[in-house]
Amino acid sequence: MFAALAFSAAATPAICAPLAAFEVVNDGIPVALTNAPGDAIRGRMIVGNRQIGMCMLCHQAPIAEDRFQGDISTNFAGVGARWTVPQLRLRIVNSRQINPASVMPAFYRTDGLERVTATARDKPILDAQQVEDVVSWLVSLK
């Protein structure tokens, strides 16, 4: 079912629009980054795609067709029961706001980054809609 969906290089904008403004409240970002709701099917594809989300390099997830999953970070199984939508959103946007020693990249940040290639400079790893899509899928994992 999910294999029919595919992402191309065009999935990430060549010219990045300004990042959506957001406010961190306690340990989360309570307001969505977009007006459009997240799409869990697209979110699952982003998480499982090693060129876009890169999540499976470090995490395990209930994605049976991905046989080579990481094991150095949180297992996504049940993550929707462990964290709220705002908490998940902040962890994707910039997990270092919760844990400054985190090795997880900030997926929705462009400033203060080190060792960024010229082609990726001033662009977030995920755009605002992709963040919301990933959050939508993760929260479904109860």
Coordinates of N, CA, C and O in Angstrom, one line a residue:
M1 N 0.8 -1.2 0.0 CA 0.0 0.0 0.0 C 0.9 1.3 0.0 O 0.6 2.2 -0.8
F2 N 1.9 1.3 0.9 CA 2.7 2.5 1.0 C 3.7 2.6 -0.1 O 4.2 3.6 -0.4
A3 N 4.1 1.4 -0.7 CA 5.2 1.4 -1.7 C 4.8 2.2 -2.9 O 5.7 2.6 -3.7
A4 N 3.5 2.4 -3.2 CA 3.1 3.1 -4.3 C 3.4 4.6 -4.3 O 3.5 5.2 -5.3
L5 N 3.6 5.1 -3.1 CA 4.0 6.5 -2.9 C 5.5 6.6 -3.1 O 6.2 5.8 -2.6
A6 N 5.9 7.7 -3.7 CA 7.3 7.9 -3.8 C 7.6 9.4 -3.7 O 6.8 10.3 -3.9
F7 N 8.8 9.7 -3.3 CA 9.2 11.1 -3.2 C 10.3 11.3 -4.2 O 11.1 10.5 -4.5
S8 N 10.4 12.5 -4.7 CA 11.4 12.9 -5.6 C 12.2 14.0 -5.0 O 11.9 14.5 -3.9
A9 N 13.3 14.4 -5.7 CA 14.1 15.5 -5.2 C 13.2 16.8 -5.0 O 13.5 17.6 -4.2
A10 N 12.2 16.9 -5.8 CA 11.3 18.0 -5.7 C 10.5 18.1 -4.5 O 9.8 19.1 -4.2
A11 N 10.5 17.0 -3.7 CA 9.7 17.0 -2.4 C 10.2 18.0 -1.5 O 9.5 18.5 -0.6
T12 N 11.5 18.3 -1.5 CA 12.1 19.4 -0.7 C 12.3 20.6 -1.6 O 12.9 20.5 -2.6
P13 N 11.8 21.7 -1.2 CA 11.8 22.9 -2.0 C 13.3 23.3 -2.3 O 14.1 23.3 -1.4
A14 N 13.6 23.7 -3.5 CA 14.9 24.2 -3.9 C 15.2 25.5 -3.3 O 16.3 25.8 -2.8
I15 N 14.2 26.4 -3.2 CA 14.3 27.6 -2.6 C 13.3 27.6 -1.4 O 12.2 27.4 -1.5
C16 N 13.9 27.8 -0.2 CA 13.1 27.6 1.0 C 12.4 28.9 1.4 O 12.9 30.0 1.4
A17 N 11.1 28.7 1.6 CA 10.3 29.8 2.1 C 10.7 30.1 3.5 O 11.3 29.2 4.2
P18 N 10.5 31.3 4.0 CA 10.9 31.6 5.4 C 10.2 30.5 6.4 O 9.1 30.1 6.1
L19 N 10.9 30.2 7.4 CA 10.4 29.2 8.4 C 9.1 29.8 9.1 O 9.1 31.1 9.3
A20 N 8.1 29.0 9.3 CA 6.9 29.5 10.0 C 7.3 29.8 11.5 O 8.1 29.1 12.1
A21 N 6.8 30.9 11.9 CA 7.0 31.3 13.3 C 6.3 30.3 14.3 O 5.2 29.8 14.0
F22 N 7.0 30.0 15.4 CA 6.4 29.1 16.3 C 6.8 29.5 17.7 O 7.9 30.2 17.9
E23 N 6.1 29.1 18.7 CA 6.4 29.4 20.1 C 6.5 28.0 20.9 O 5.7 27.2 20.8
V24 N 7.6 27.9 21.6 CA 7.8 26.7 22.5 C 7.2 27.1 23.8 O 7.5 28.1 24.4
V25 N 6.3 26.2 24.2 CA 5.6 26.4 25.5 C 5.9 25.1 26.3 O 5.5 24.0 25.9
N26 N 6.6 25.3 27.4 CA 7.0 24.2 28.3 C 7.9 23.3 27.4 O 9.0 23.7 27.0
D27 N 7.4 22.1 27.2 CA 8.3 21.1 26.4 C 7.6 20.7 25.1 O 7.8 19.6 24.6
G28 N 7.0 21.7 24.5 CA 6.3 21.4 23.2 C 6.0 22.7 22.4 O 6.2 23.8 22.8
I29 N 5.6 22.4 21.2 CA 5.1 23.5 20.3 C 3.6 23.2 20.0 O 3.3 22.3 19.3
P30 N 2.8 24.0 20.8 CA 1.3 23.6 20.8 C 0.6 24.0 19.5 O -0.5 23.4 19.2
V31 N 1.1 24.9 18.7 CA 0.4 25.3 17.5 C 1.1 24.7 16.2 O 2.3 24.8 16.1
A32 N 0.3 24.2 15.3 CA 0.8 23.6 14.1 C 1.6 24.6 13.3 O 1.3 25.8 13.3
L33 N 2.6 24.1 12.5 CA 3.4 25.0 11.7 C 2.7 25.4 10.4 O 3.1 26.3 9.7
T34 N 1.6 24.7 10.1 CA 0.9 24.9 8.8 C -0.6 25.0 9.2 O -1.1 24.6 10.2
N35 N -1.4 25.5 8.2 CA -2.8 25.5 8.3 C -3.4 24.2 7.9 O -4.5 23.9 8.3
A36 N -2.7 23.5 7.1 CA -3.2 22.2 6.6 C -2.8 21.1 7.6 O -1.7 21.1 8.2
P37 N -3.8 20.2 7.8 CA -3.4 19.1 8.8 C -2.4 18.2 8.3 O -2.2 18.1 7.1
G38 N -1.7 17.6 9.2 CA -0.7 16.6 8.8 C -1.3 15.4 8.2 O -2.5 15.0 8.5
D39 N -0.6 14.7 7.3 CA -1.1 13.5 6.6 C -0.2 12.3 7.1 O 1.0 12.3 6.8
A40 N -0.8 11.4 7.8 CA -0.1 10.3 8.4 C 0.6 9.4 7.4 O 1.6 8.9 7.6
I41 N -0.1 9.2 6.2 CA 0.5 8.3 5.2 C 1.8 9.0 4.7 O 2.8 8.3 4.5
R42 N 1.7 10.3 4.4 CA 2.9 11.0 3.9 C 4.0 11.0 5.0 O 5.2 10.8 4.8
G43 N 3.6 11.1 6.3 CA 4.5 11.1 7.4 C 5.2 9.8 7.5 O 6.4 9.7 7.8
R44 N 4.5 8.7 7.3 CA 5.2 7.4 7.4 C 6.2 7.2 6.3 O 7.3 6.7 6.5
M45 N 5.9 7.8 5.1 CA 6.8 7.7 4.0 C 8.1 8.6 4.2 O 9.2 8.2 3.9
I46 N 7.9 9.7 4.9 CA 9.0 10.6 5.2 C 9.9 9.9 6.2 O 11.1 9.8 6.1
V47 N 9.3 9.3 7.2 CA 10.1 8.6 8.3 C 10.9 7.4 7.6 O 12.0 7.2 8.0
G48 N 10.3 6.7 6.7 CA 10.9 5.5 6.2 C 11.9 5.8 5.0 O 12.6 4.9 4.6
N49 N 11.9 7.1 4.6 CA 12.7 7.4 3.4 C 14.1 7.9 3.9 O 14.2 9.0 4.6
R50 N 15.1 7.2 3.6 CA 16.5 7.5 4.1 C 17.1 8.7 3.4 O 18.2 9.2 3.9
Q51 N 16.5 9.2 2.4 CA 17.0 10.4 1.7 C 16.3 11.7 2.2 O 16.8 12.8 2.1
I52 N 15.1 11.5 2.7 CA 14.3 12.7 3.2 C 14.3 12.8 4.7 O 14.9 13.7 5.2
G53 N 13.7 11.9 5.4 CA 13.6 12.0 6.8 C 14.8 11.5 7.5 O 15.2 12.0 8.6
M54 N 15.4 10.4 7.0 CA 16.6 9.8 7.6 C 16.3 9.3 9.0 O 17.3 8.9 9.7
C55 N 15.1 9.2 9.4 CA 14.8 8.7 10.8 C 15.3 7.3 11.1 O 15.7 7.0 12.2
M56 N 15.1 6.4 10.1 CA 15.4 5.0 10.3 C 16.9 4.7 10.5 O 17.3 3.6 10.8
L57 N 17.7 5.7 10.2 CA 19.2 5.5 10.5 C 19.4 5.3 12.0 O 20.4 4.6 12.3
C58 N 18.6 6.0 12.8 CA 18.8 5.9 14.3 C 17.7 5.2 15.0 O 17.9 4.7 16.1
H59 N 16.5 5.3 14.5 CA 15.3 4.9 15.2 C 14.8 3.5 14.6 O 15.0 3.2 13.4
Q60 N 14.0 2.8 15.4 CA 13.2 1.7 14.9 C 11.8 2.1 14.9 O 11.3 3.0 15.6
A61 N 11.0 1.6 13.9 CA 9.6 1.9 13.8 C 8.9 0.7 13.3 O 9.4 -0.2 12.7
P62 N 7.6 0.7 13.5 CA 6.7 -0.4 13.0 C 6.5 -0.3 11.5 O 5.4 0.0 11.0
I63 N 7.6 -0.4 10.7 CA 7.6 -0.4 9.3 C 8.3 -1.7 8.9 O 9.5 -1.8 8.7
A64 N 7.5 -2.7 8.7 CA 8.0 -4.1 8.5 C 8.9 -4.2 7.3 O 9.8 -5.0 7.3
E65 N 8.6 -3.5 6.2 CA 9.4 -3.6 5.0 C 10.8 -3.0 5.1 O 11.6 -3.3 4.2
D66 N 11.0 -2.2 6.1 CA 12.4 -1.7 6.3 C 13.1 -2.6 7.3 O 13.0 -2.5 8.5
R67 N 13.9 -3.5 6.7 CA 14.6 -4.5 7.6 C 15.8 -3.9 8.3 O 16.3 -4.5 9.3
F68 N 16.4 -2.8 7.9 CA 17.6 -2.3 8.5 C 17.3 -1.0 9.2 O 17.4 0.0 8.6
Q69 N 16.9 -1.2 10.4 CA 16.5 0.0 11.2 C 17.6 0.3 12.3 O 18.3 -0.6 12.8
G70 N 17.7 1.6 12.7 CA 18.7 2.0 13.7 C 18.3 1.5 15.0 O 17.2 1.1 15.3
D71 N 19.3 1.5 15.9 CA 19.0 1.1 17.3 C 19.7 2.0 18.3 O 19.9 1.6 19.5
I72 N 20.0 3.2 18.0 CA 20.7 4.1 18.9 C 19.8 5.1 19.5 O 20.2 5.9 20.4
S73 N 18.5 5.1 19.2 CA 17.6 6.1 19.7 C 16.2 5.5 20.0 O 16.0 4.3 19.8
T74 N 15.2 6.3 20.3 CA 13.9 5.9 20.7 C 13.2 5.0 19.6 O 13.3 5.3 18.4
N75 N 12.6 3.9 20.1 CA 11.8 3.1 19.2 C 10.4 3.8 19.0 O 9.8 4.3 20.0
F76 N 10.0 4.0 17.8 CA 8.7 4.8 17.6 C 7.5 4.0 17.9 O 6.4 4.6 18.0
A77 N 7.6 2.7 18.1 CA 6.4 1.9 18.5 C 5.8 2.5 19.8 O 6.5 2.6 20.8
G78 N 4.6 2.9 19.8 CA 3.9 3.5 21.0 C 4.2 4.9 21.3 O 3.8 5.4 22.4
V79 N 5.0 5.6 20.5 CA 5.4 7.0 20.7 C 4.2 7.9 20.9 O 4.3 8.9 21.7
G80 N 3.1 7.6 20.2 CA 1.9 8.5 20.3 C 1.3 8.4 21.6 O 0.5 9.3 22.0
A81 N 1.5 7.3 22.4 CA 1.0 7.2 23.7 C 1.9 7.8 24.8 O 1.5 8.1 25.9
R82 N 3.2 8.0 24.4 CA 4.2 8.5 25.4 C 4.3 10.0 25.4 O 4.6 10.6 26.4
W83 N 4.1 10.6 24.2 CA 4.3 12.1 24.0 C 3.1 12.7 23.4 O 2.4 12.0 22.6
T84 N 2.8 13.9 23.7 CA 1.7 14.6 23.1 C 2.1 15.2 21.7 O 3.3 15.2 21.4
V85 N 1.1 15.7 21.0 CA 1.4 16.3 19.7 C 2.4 17.4 19.8 O 3.4 17.5 19.1
P86 N 2.2 18.4 20.8 CA 3.2 19.5 20.9 C 4.6 19.0 21.3 O 5.6 19.5 20.8
Q87 N 4.7 17.9 22.1 CA 6.0 17.4 22.5 C 6.7 16.7 21.2 O 7.9 16.9 21.0
L88 N 5.9 16.0 20.5 CA 6.5 15.4 19.3 C 6.9 16.4 18.3 O 8.0 16.3 17.7
R89 N 6.1 17.5 18.1 CA 6.5 18.5 17.2 C 7.8 19.2 17.5 O 8.7 19.4 16.7
L90 N 8.0 19.5 18.8 CA 9.3 20.1 19.2 C 10.4 19.2 19.1 O 11.5 19.6 18.6
R91 N 10.2 17.9 19.3 CA 11.3 16.9 19.1 C 11.8 16.9 17.7 O 13.0 16.6 17.4
I92 N 10.9 17.0 16.8 CA 11.2 17.0 15.3 C 11.8 18.4 14.9 O 12.9 18.4 14.2
V93 N 11.2 19.5 15.3 CA 11.7 20.8 15.0 C 13.1 21.0 15.5 O 14.0 21.4 14.7
N94 N 13.3 20.7 16.8 CA 14.7 20.9 17.3 C 14.8 20.3 18.7 O 14.5 20.9 19.7
S95 N 15.2 19.0 18.7 CA 15.2 18.3 20.0 C 16.2 18.8 21.0 O 16.2 18.5 22.1
R96 N 17.2 19.6 20.5 CA 18.2 20.2 21.4 C 17.6 21.2 22.3 O 18.2 21.6 23.3
Q97 N 16.4 21.7 22.1 CA 15.7 22.6 23.0 C 15.3 21.8 24.3 O 15.1 22.4 25.3
I98 N 15.2 20.5 24.1 CA 14.8 19.7 25.3 C 16.1 19.1 25.9 O 16.3 19.1 27.1
N99 N 17.0 18.6 25.1 CA 18.2 18.0 25.5 C 19.4 18.6 24.7 O 19.6 18.2 23.5
P100 N 20.1 19.6 25.2 CA 21.2 20.2 24.4 C 22.3 19.2 23.9 O 23.0 19.5 23.0
A101 N 22.4 18.1 24.6 CA 23.4 17.1 24.2 C 22.9 16.1 23.1 O 23.6 15.2 22.7
S102 N 21.6 16.3 22.7 CA 21.0 15.3 21.7 C 21.8 15.3 20.4 O 22.3 16.3 19.9
V103 N 22.0 14.1 19.8 CA 22.6 14.0 18.5 C 21.6 14.1 17.4 O 22.0 14.1 16.2
M104 N 20.3 14.1 17.7 CA 19.3 14.2 16.7 C 19.4 15.6 16.0 O 19.4 16.6 16.7
P105 N 19.3 15.6 14.7 CA 19.4 16.9 14.0 C 18.1 17.7 14.2 O 17.0 17.2 14.5
A106 N 18.2 19.0 14.1 CA 17.1 19.9 14.1 C 16.5 19.9 12.7 O 17.1 20.3 11.7
F107 N 15.3 19.3 12.5 CA 14.7 19.1 11.2 C 14.1 20.4 10.7 O 13.8 20.5 9.5
Y108 N 13.8 21.4 11.5 CA 13.1 22.6 11.1 C 13.9 23.8 11.6 O 13.3 24.5 12.5
R109 N 15.1 23.9 11.2 CA 15.9 25.0 11.7 C 16.9 25.4 10.6 O 17.4 24.5 9.9
T110 N 17.3 26.6 10.5 CA 18.3 27.0 9.5 C 19.4 27.8 10.1 O 20.5 28.0 9.5
D111 N 19.3 28.3 11.3 CA 20.3 29.2 11.9 C 21.2 28.4 12.9 O 20.8 27.5 13.5
G112 N 22.4 28.9 13.0 CA 23.3 28.3 14.0 C 23.8 26.9 13.8 O 24.2 26.2 14.7
L113 N 23.6 26.4 12.5 CA 24.0 25.1 12.2 C 25.5 25.0 11.8 O 26.0 26.0 11.2
E114 N 26.2 23.9 12.1 CA 27.5 23.8 11.7 C 27.7 22.6 10.7 O 26.8 21.8 10.6
R115 N 28.7 22.6 9.9 CA 29.0 21.5 8.9 C 27.8 21.3 8.0 O 27.3 20.2 7.8
V116 N 27.3 22.3 7.4 CA 26.2 22.2 6.5 C 26.7 22.5 5.1 O 27.5 23.5 4.8
T117 N 26.4 21.6 4.1 CA 26.9 21.8 2.8 C 26.3 23.0 2.1 O 25.2 23.5 2.6
A118 N 26.9 23.6 1.1 CA 26.4 24.8 0.5 C 25.0 24.6 -0.1 O 24.2 25.5 -0.1
T119 N 24.8 23.4 -0.6 CA 23.4 23.2 -1.2 C 22.3 23.1 -0.2 O 21.2 23.3 -0.5
A120 N 22.7 22.8 1.0 CA 21.7 22.6 2.1 C 21.6 23.9 3.0 O 20.7 24.0 3.8
R121 N 22.5 24.8 2.8 CA 22.5 26.0 3.7 C 21.3 26.8 3.5 O 20.7 26.9 2.4
D122 N 20.8 27.3 4.6 CA 19.6 28.1 4.7 C 18.3 27.3 4.3 O 17.3 28.0 4.0
K123 N 18.3 26.0 4.4 CA 17.1 25.2 4.1 C 17.0 24.2 5.3 O 17.9 23.6 5.7
P124 N 15.8 24.1 5.8 CA 15.6 23.0 6.8 C 15.6 21.7 6.2 O 15.4 21.5 5.0
I125 N 15.8 20.6 7.0 CA 15.8 19.3 6.5 C 14.4 18.9 6.0 O 14.2 18.4 4.9
L126 N 13.4 19.3 6.8 CA 12.0 19.1 6.4 C 11.3 20.4 6.4 O 11.6 21.3 7.2
D127 N 10.3 20.6 5.5 CA 9.5 21.8 5.4 C 8.4 21.7 6.5 O 8.2 20.6 7.1
A128 N 7.7 22.8 6.7 CA 6.7 22.8 7.7 C 5.6 21.7 7.5 O 5.2 21.1 8.5
Q129 N 5.2 21.5 6.3 CA 4.2 20.5 6.1 C 4.7 19.1 6.3 O 4.0 18.2 6.9
Q130 N 5.9 18.8 6.0 CA 6.5 17.5 6.3 C 6.6 17.3 7.8 O 6.4 16.2 8.2
V131 N 7.0 18.3 8.5 CA 7.0 18.2 10.0 C 5.6 17.8 10.5 O 5.5 16.8 11.3
E132 N 4.6 18.4 10.0 CA 3.2 18.1 10.5 C 2.8 16.7 10.0 O 2.1 16.0 10.7
D133 N 3.3 16.3 8.8 CA 3.0 14.9 8.4 C 3.6 13.9 9.3 O 3.0 12.9 9.7
V134 N 4.9 14.1 9.6 CA 5.6 13.2 10.5 C 4.9 13.1 11.9 O 4.7 12.1 12.4
V135 N 4.6 14.3 12.4 CA 3.9 14.3 13.7 C 2.6 13.5 13.6 O 2.2 12.8 14.5
S136 N 1.8 13.7 12.5 CA 0.6 13.0 12.4 C 0.7 11.5 12.4 O 0.0 10.8 13.0
W137 N 1.8 11.0 11.8 CA 2.0 9.6 11.8 C 2.5 9.1 13.2 O 2.0 8.1 13.7
L138 N 3.4 9.8 13.7 CA 3.9 9.4 15.1 C 2.9 9.4 16.1 O 2.8 8.5 16.9
V139 N 2.0 10.4 16.1 CA 0.9 10.4 17.1 C -0.1 9.2 16.9 O -0.7 8.8 17.9
S140 N -0.1 8.7 15.7 CA -1.0 7.5 15.5 C -0.5 6.2 16.0 O -1.2 5.2 16.1
L141 N 0.8 6.2 16.4 CA 1.4 5.0 17.0 C 1.2 4.9 18.5 O 2.0 5.3 19.3
K142 N 0.0 4.4 18.8 CA -0.4 4.3 20.2 C 0.0 2.9 20.6 O 0.1 2.3 21.5

